[in-house]
Coordinates of C-alpha atoms and ligand atoms in Angstrom, one line a residue:
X1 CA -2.0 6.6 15.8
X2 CA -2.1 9.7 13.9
X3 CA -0.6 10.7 10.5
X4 CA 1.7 13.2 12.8
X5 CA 3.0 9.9 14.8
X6 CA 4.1 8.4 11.8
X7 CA 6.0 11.2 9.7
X8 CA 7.7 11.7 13.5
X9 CA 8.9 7.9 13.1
X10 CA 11.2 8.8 10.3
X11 CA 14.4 8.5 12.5
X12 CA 13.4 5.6 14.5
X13 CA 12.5 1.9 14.5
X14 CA 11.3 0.5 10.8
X15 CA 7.4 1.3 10.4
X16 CA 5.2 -1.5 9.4
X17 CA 2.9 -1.4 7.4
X18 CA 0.0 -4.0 6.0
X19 CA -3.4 -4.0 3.8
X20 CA -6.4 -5.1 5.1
X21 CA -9.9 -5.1 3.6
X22 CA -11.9 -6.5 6.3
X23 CA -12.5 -6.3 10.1
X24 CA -11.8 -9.5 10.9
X25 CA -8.7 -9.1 9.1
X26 CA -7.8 -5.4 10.3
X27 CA -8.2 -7.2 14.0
X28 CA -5.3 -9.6 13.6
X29 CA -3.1 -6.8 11.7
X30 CA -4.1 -3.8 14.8
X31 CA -3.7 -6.1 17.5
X32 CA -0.4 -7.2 16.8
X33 CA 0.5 -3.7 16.8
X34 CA 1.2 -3.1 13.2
X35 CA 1.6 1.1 12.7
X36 CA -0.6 1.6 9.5
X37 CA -3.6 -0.5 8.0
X38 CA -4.0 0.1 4.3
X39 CA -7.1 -0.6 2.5
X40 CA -4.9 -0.7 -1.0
X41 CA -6.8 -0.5 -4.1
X42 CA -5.1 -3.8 -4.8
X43 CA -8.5 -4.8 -2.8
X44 CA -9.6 -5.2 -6.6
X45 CA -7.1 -8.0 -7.3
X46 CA -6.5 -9.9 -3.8
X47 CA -11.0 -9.5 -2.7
X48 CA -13.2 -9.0 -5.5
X49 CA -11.6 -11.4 -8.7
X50 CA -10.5 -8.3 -11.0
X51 CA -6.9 -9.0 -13.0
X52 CA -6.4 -5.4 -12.0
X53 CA -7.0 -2.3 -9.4
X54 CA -8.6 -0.1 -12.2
X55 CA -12.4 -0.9 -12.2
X56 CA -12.1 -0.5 -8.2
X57 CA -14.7 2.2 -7.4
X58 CA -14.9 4.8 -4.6
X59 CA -17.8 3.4 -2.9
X60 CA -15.7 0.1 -2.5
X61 CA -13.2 1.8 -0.7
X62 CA -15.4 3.4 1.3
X63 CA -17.3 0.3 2.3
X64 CA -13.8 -1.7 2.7
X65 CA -12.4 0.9 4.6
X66 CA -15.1 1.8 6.9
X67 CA -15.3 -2.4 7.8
X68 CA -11.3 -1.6 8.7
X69 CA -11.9 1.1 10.7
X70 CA -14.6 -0.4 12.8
X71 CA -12.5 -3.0 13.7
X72 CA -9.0 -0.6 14.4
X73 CA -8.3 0.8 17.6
X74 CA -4.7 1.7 17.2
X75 CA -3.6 1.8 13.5
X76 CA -3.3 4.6 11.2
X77 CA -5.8 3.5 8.7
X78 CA -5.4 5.0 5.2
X79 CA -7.6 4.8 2.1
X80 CA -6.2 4.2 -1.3
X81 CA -7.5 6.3 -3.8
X82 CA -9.0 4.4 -6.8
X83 CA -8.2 5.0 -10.1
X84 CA -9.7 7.8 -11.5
X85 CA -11.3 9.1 -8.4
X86 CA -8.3 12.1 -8.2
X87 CA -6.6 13.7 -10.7
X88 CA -9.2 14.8 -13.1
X89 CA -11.3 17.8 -11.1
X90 CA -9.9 18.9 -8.0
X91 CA -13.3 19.5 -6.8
X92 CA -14.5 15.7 -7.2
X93 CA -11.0 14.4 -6.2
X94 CA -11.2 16.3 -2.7
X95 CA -14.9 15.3 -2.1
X96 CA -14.3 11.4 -2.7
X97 CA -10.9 11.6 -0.1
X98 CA -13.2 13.3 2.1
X99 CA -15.6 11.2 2.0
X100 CA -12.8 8.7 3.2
X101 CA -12.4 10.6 6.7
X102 CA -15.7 11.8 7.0
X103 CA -17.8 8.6 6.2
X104 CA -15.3 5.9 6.1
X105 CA -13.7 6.9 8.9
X106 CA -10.3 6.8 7.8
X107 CA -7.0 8.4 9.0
X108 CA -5.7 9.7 6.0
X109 CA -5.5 8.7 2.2
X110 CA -2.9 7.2 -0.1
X111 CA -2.5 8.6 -3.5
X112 CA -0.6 7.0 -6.3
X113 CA 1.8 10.1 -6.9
X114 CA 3.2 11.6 -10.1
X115 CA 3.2 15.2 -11.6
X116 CA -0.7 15.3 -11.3
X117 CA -0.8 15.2 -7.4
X118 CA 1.8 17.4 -5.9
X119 CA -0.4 20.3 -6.1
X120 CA -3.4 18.3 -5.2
X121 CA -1.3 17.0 -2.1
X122 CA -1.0 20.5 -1.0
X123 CA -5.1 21.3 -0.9
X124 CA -5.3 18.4 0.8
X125 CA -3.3 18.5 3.6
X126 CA -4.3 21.7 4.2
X127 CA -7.8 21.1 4.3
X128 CA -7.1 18.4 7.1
X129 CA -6.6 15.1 4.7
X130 CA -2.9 13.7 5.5
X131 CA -1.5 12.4 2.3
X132 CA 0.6 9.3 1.9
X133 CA 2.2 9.4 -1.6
X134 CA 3.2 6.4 -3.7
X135 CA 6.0 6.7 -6.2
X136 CA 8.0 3.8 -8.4
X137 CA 5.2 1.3 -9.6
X138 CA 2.0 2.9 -9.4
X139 CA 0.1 -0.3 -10.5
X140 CA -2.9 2.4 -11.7
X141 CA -0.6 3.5 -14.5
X142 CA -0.3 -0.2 -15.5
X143 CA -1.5 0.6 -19.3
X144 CA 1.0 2.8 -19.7
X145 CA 4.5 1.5 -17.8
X146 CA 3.5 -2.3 -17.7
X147 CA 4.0 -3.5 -13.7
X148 CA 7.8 -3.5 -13.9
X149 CA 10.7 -2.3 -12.1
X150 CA 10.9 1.7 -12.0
X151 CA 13.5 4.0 -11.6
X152 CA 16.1 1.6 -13.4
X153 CA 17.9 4.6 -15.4
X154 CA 18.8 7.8 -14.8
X155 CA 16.4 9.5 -15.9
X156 CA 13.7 7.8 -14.2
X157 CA 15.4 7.7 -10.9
X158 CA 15.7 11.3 -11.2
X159 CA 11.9 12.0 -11.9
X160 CA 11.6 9.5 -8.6
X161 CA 13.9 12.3 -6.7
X162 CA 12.5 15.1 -8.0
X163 CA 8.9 13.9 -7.3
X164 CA 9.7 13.0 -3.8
X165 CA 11.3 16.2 -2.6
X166 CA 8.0 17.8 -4.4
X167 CA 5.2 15.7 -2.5
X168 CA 7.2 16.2 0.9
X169 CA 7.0 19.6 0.3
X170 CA 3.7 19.6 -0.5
X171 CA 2.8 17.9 3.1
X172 CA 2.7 14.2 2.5
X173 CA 2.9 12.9 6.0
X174 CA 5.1 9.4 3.9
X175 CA 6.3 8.2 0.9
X176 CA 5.8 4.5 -0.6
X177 CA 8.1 3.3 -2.9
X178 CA 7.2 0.6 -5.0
X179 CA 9.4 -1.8 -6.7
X180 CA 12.4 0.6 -7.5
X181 CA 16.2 -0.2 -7.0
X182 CA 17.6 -0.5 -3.7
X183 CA 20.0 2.2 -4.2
X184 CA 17.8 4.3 -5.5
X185 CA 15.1 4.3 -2.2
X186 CA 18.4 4.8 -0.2
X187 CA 19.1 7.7 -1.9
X188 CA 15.4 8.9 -1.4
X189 CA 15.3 8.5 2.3
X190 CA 18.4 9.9 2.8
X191 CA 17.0 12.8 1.1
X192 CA 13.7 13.4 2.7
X193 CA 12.7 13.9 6.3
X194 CA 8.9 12.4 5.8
X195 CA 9.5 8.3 6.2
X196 CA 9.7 5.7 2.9
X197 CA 8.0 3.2 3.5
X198 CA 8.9 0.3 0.8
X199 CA 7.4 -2.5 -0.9
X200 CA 10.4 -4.3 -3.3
X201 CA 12.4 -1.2 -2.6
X202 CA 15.1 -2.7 -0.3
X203 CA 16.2 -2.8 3.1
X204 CA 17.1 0.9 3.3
X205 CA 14.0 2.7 3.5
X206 CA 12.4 4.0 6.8
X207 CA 9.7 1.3 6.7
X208 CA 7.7 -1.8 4.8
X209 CA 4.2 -2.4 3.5
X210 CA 3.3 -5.9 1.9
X211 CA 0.1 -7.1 0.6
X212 CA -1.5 -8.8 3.6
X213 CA -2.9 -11.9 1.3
X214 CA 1.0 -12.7 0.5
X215 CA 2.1 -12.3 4.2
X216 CA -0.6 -14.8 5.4
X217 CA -0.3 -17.6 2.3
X218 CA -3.8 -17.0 1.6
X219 CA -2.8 -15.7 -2.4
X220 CA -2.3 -18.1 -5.1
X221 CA 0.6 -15.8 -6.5
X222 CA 3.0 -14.1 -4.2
X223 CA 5.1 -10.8 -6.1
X224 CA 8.7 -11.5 -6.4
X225 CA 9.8 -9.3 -3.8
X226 CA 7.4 -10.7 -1.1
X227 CA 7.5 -13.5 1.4
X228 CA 4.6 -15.6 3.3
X229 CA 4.8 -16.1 7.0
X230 CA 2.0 -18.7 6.9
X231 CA -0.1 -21.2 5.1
X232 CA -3.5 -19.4 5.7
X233 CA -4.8 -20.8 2.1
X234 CA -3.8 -24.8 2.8
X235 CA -5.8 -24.4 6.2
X236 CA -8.7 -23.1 4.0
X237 CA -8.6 -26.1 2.0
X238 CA -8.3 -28.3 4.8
X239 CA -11.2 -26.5 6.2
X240 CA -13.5 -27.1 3.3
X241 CA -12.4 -30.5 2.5
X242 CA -13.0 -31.8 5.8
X243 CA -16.9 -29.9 6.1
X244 CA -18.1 -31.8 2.5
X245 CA -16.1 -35.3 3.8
X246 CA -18.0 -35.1 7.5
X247 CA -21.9 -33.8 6.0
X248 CA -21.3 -36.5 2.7
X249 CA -20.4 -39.0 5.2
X250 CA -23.3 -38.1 7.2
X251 CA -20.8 -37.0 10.6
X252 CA -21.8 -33.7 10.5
X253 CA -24.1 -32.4 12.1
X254 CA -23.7 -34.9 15.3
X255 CA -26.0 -35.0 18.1
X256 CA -24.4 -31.9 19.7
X257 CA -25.0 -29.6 17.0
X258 CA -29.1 -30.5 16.8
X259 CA -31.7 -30.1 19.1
X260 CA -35.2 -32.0 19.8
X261 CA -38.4 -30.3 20.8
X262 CA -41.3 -32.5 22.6
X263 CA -43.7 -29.4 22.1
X264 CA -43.4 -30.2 18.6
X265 CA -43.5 -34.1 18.4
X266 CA -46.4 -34.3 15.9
X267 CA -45.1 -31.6 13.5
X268 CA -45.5 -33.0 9.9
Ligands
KIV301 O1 -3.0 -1.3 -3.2 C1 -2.0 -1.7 -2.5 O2 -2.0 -2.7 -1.9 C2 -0.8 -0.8 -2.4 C3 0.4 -1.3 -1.7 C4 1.0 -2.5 -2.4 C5 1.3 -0.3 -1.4 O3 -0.8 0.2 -3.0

């Protein structure tokens, strides 16, 4: 799948979209056939026991997403930009995405969006890097907006218009919108020709990403606009509980799981 494939699916059948921050994981996700792998920065919150994305570091990506790519052979597979890694010097921001693609082996790179990235967008695609942009809750700006509902007056929803039509033009191959109004991500994908792809945004946009750790029931806490297709968590637990009952009880390991050497009968 290339970023091409996916900004062609606009006008077609709803794109999905998953995170994944592992191979074993990005094996399950690509084989049944979901269009785009991301390795979200939220890999700070759901893998490696931050309360946020921020500390996330670009060689984490990079090591997260190569392990997804390894194990992809269909998906688009995107890197998420960590916090800080783009925005400050255009020169540092294009070597760390690159260094998505050209180490990591990625597809392409998400970038959480605002005023600070539509120009950066534009270097970027043209130097070969599809962008996926992110608009609504950008999680990275936590500090500033809290992680609440965006786009909830008029002025915001504007700013989330105006800052849409911007990063299309600038060449983002996609749009996430994150946890705005329904009406408002209509009103978005009506407008663009590059696919939404939503996450709390409603039914209406062109596609959906969720956080695979919530889809699976592996998270303790699922967002409110998310939903868990399994119990992956309550097997773990049943998995664990059962190893320390069978080695305490002396079960495990059984005669099947040991072997016996004669050559070595009067070891001591
Ligand atoms: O980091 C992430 O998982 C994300 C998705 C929720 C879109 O940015």
């Amino acid at each position: 799948m290339r970023a091409k494939d996916i900004r062609d699916k606009a006008d077609g059948e709803s794109i999905t979209m998953l995170t994944a921050y592992d191979a074993p994981t990005a094996k399950v996700v690509d084989e049944a056939g979901i269009d785009i792998i991301l390795v979200g920065d939220s890999l700070g919150n759901t893998q490696l026991g931050y309360d946020s994305t921020l500390p996330v570091t670009v060689d984490e990506m990079a090591s997260h997403t190569a392990a997804v790519a390894r194990a992809t052979e269909n998906a688009l597979v995107l890197a998420d930009m960590p916090f800080l890694s783009y925005g400050a010097d255009r020169g540092e921001a294009i070597e760390n995405c690159g260094r998505m693609l050209k180490e990591a082996n990625a597809d392409g790179v998400k970038l959480e969006s605002g005023p600070h990235t539509v120009e950066l967008t534009e270097r970027l695609v043209a130097l070969g890097i599809p962008v996926q942009a992110h608009l609504g809750l950008t999680p990275q700006h936590e500090n500033e907006t809290g992680l609440f509902r965006q786009g909830t007056d008029m002025e915001g929803a504007e700013e989330i218009l105006e800052l849409a039509e911007a990063h299309e033009a600038a060449g983002a191959f996609s749009l996430v919108l994150e946890h705005v109004p329904t009406n408002l991500a209509a009103a978005v994908s009506k407008r663009l020709s590059i696919p939404t792809i939503g996450i709390g945004a409603g039914p209406d946009c062109d596609g959906q990403v969720l956080v695979v750790d919530e889809v699976i029931g592996r998270s303790t806490d699922t967002a409110p606009f998310s939903r868990s297709w399994g119990d992956v968590r309550g097997e773990m637990e049943r998995a664990v509980a059962g190893y320390k009952e069978d080695v305490e009880s002396g079960e495990f390991p059984a005669e099947e799981h040991t072997h016996h050497e004669s050559g070595v009968e009067d070891v001591y």
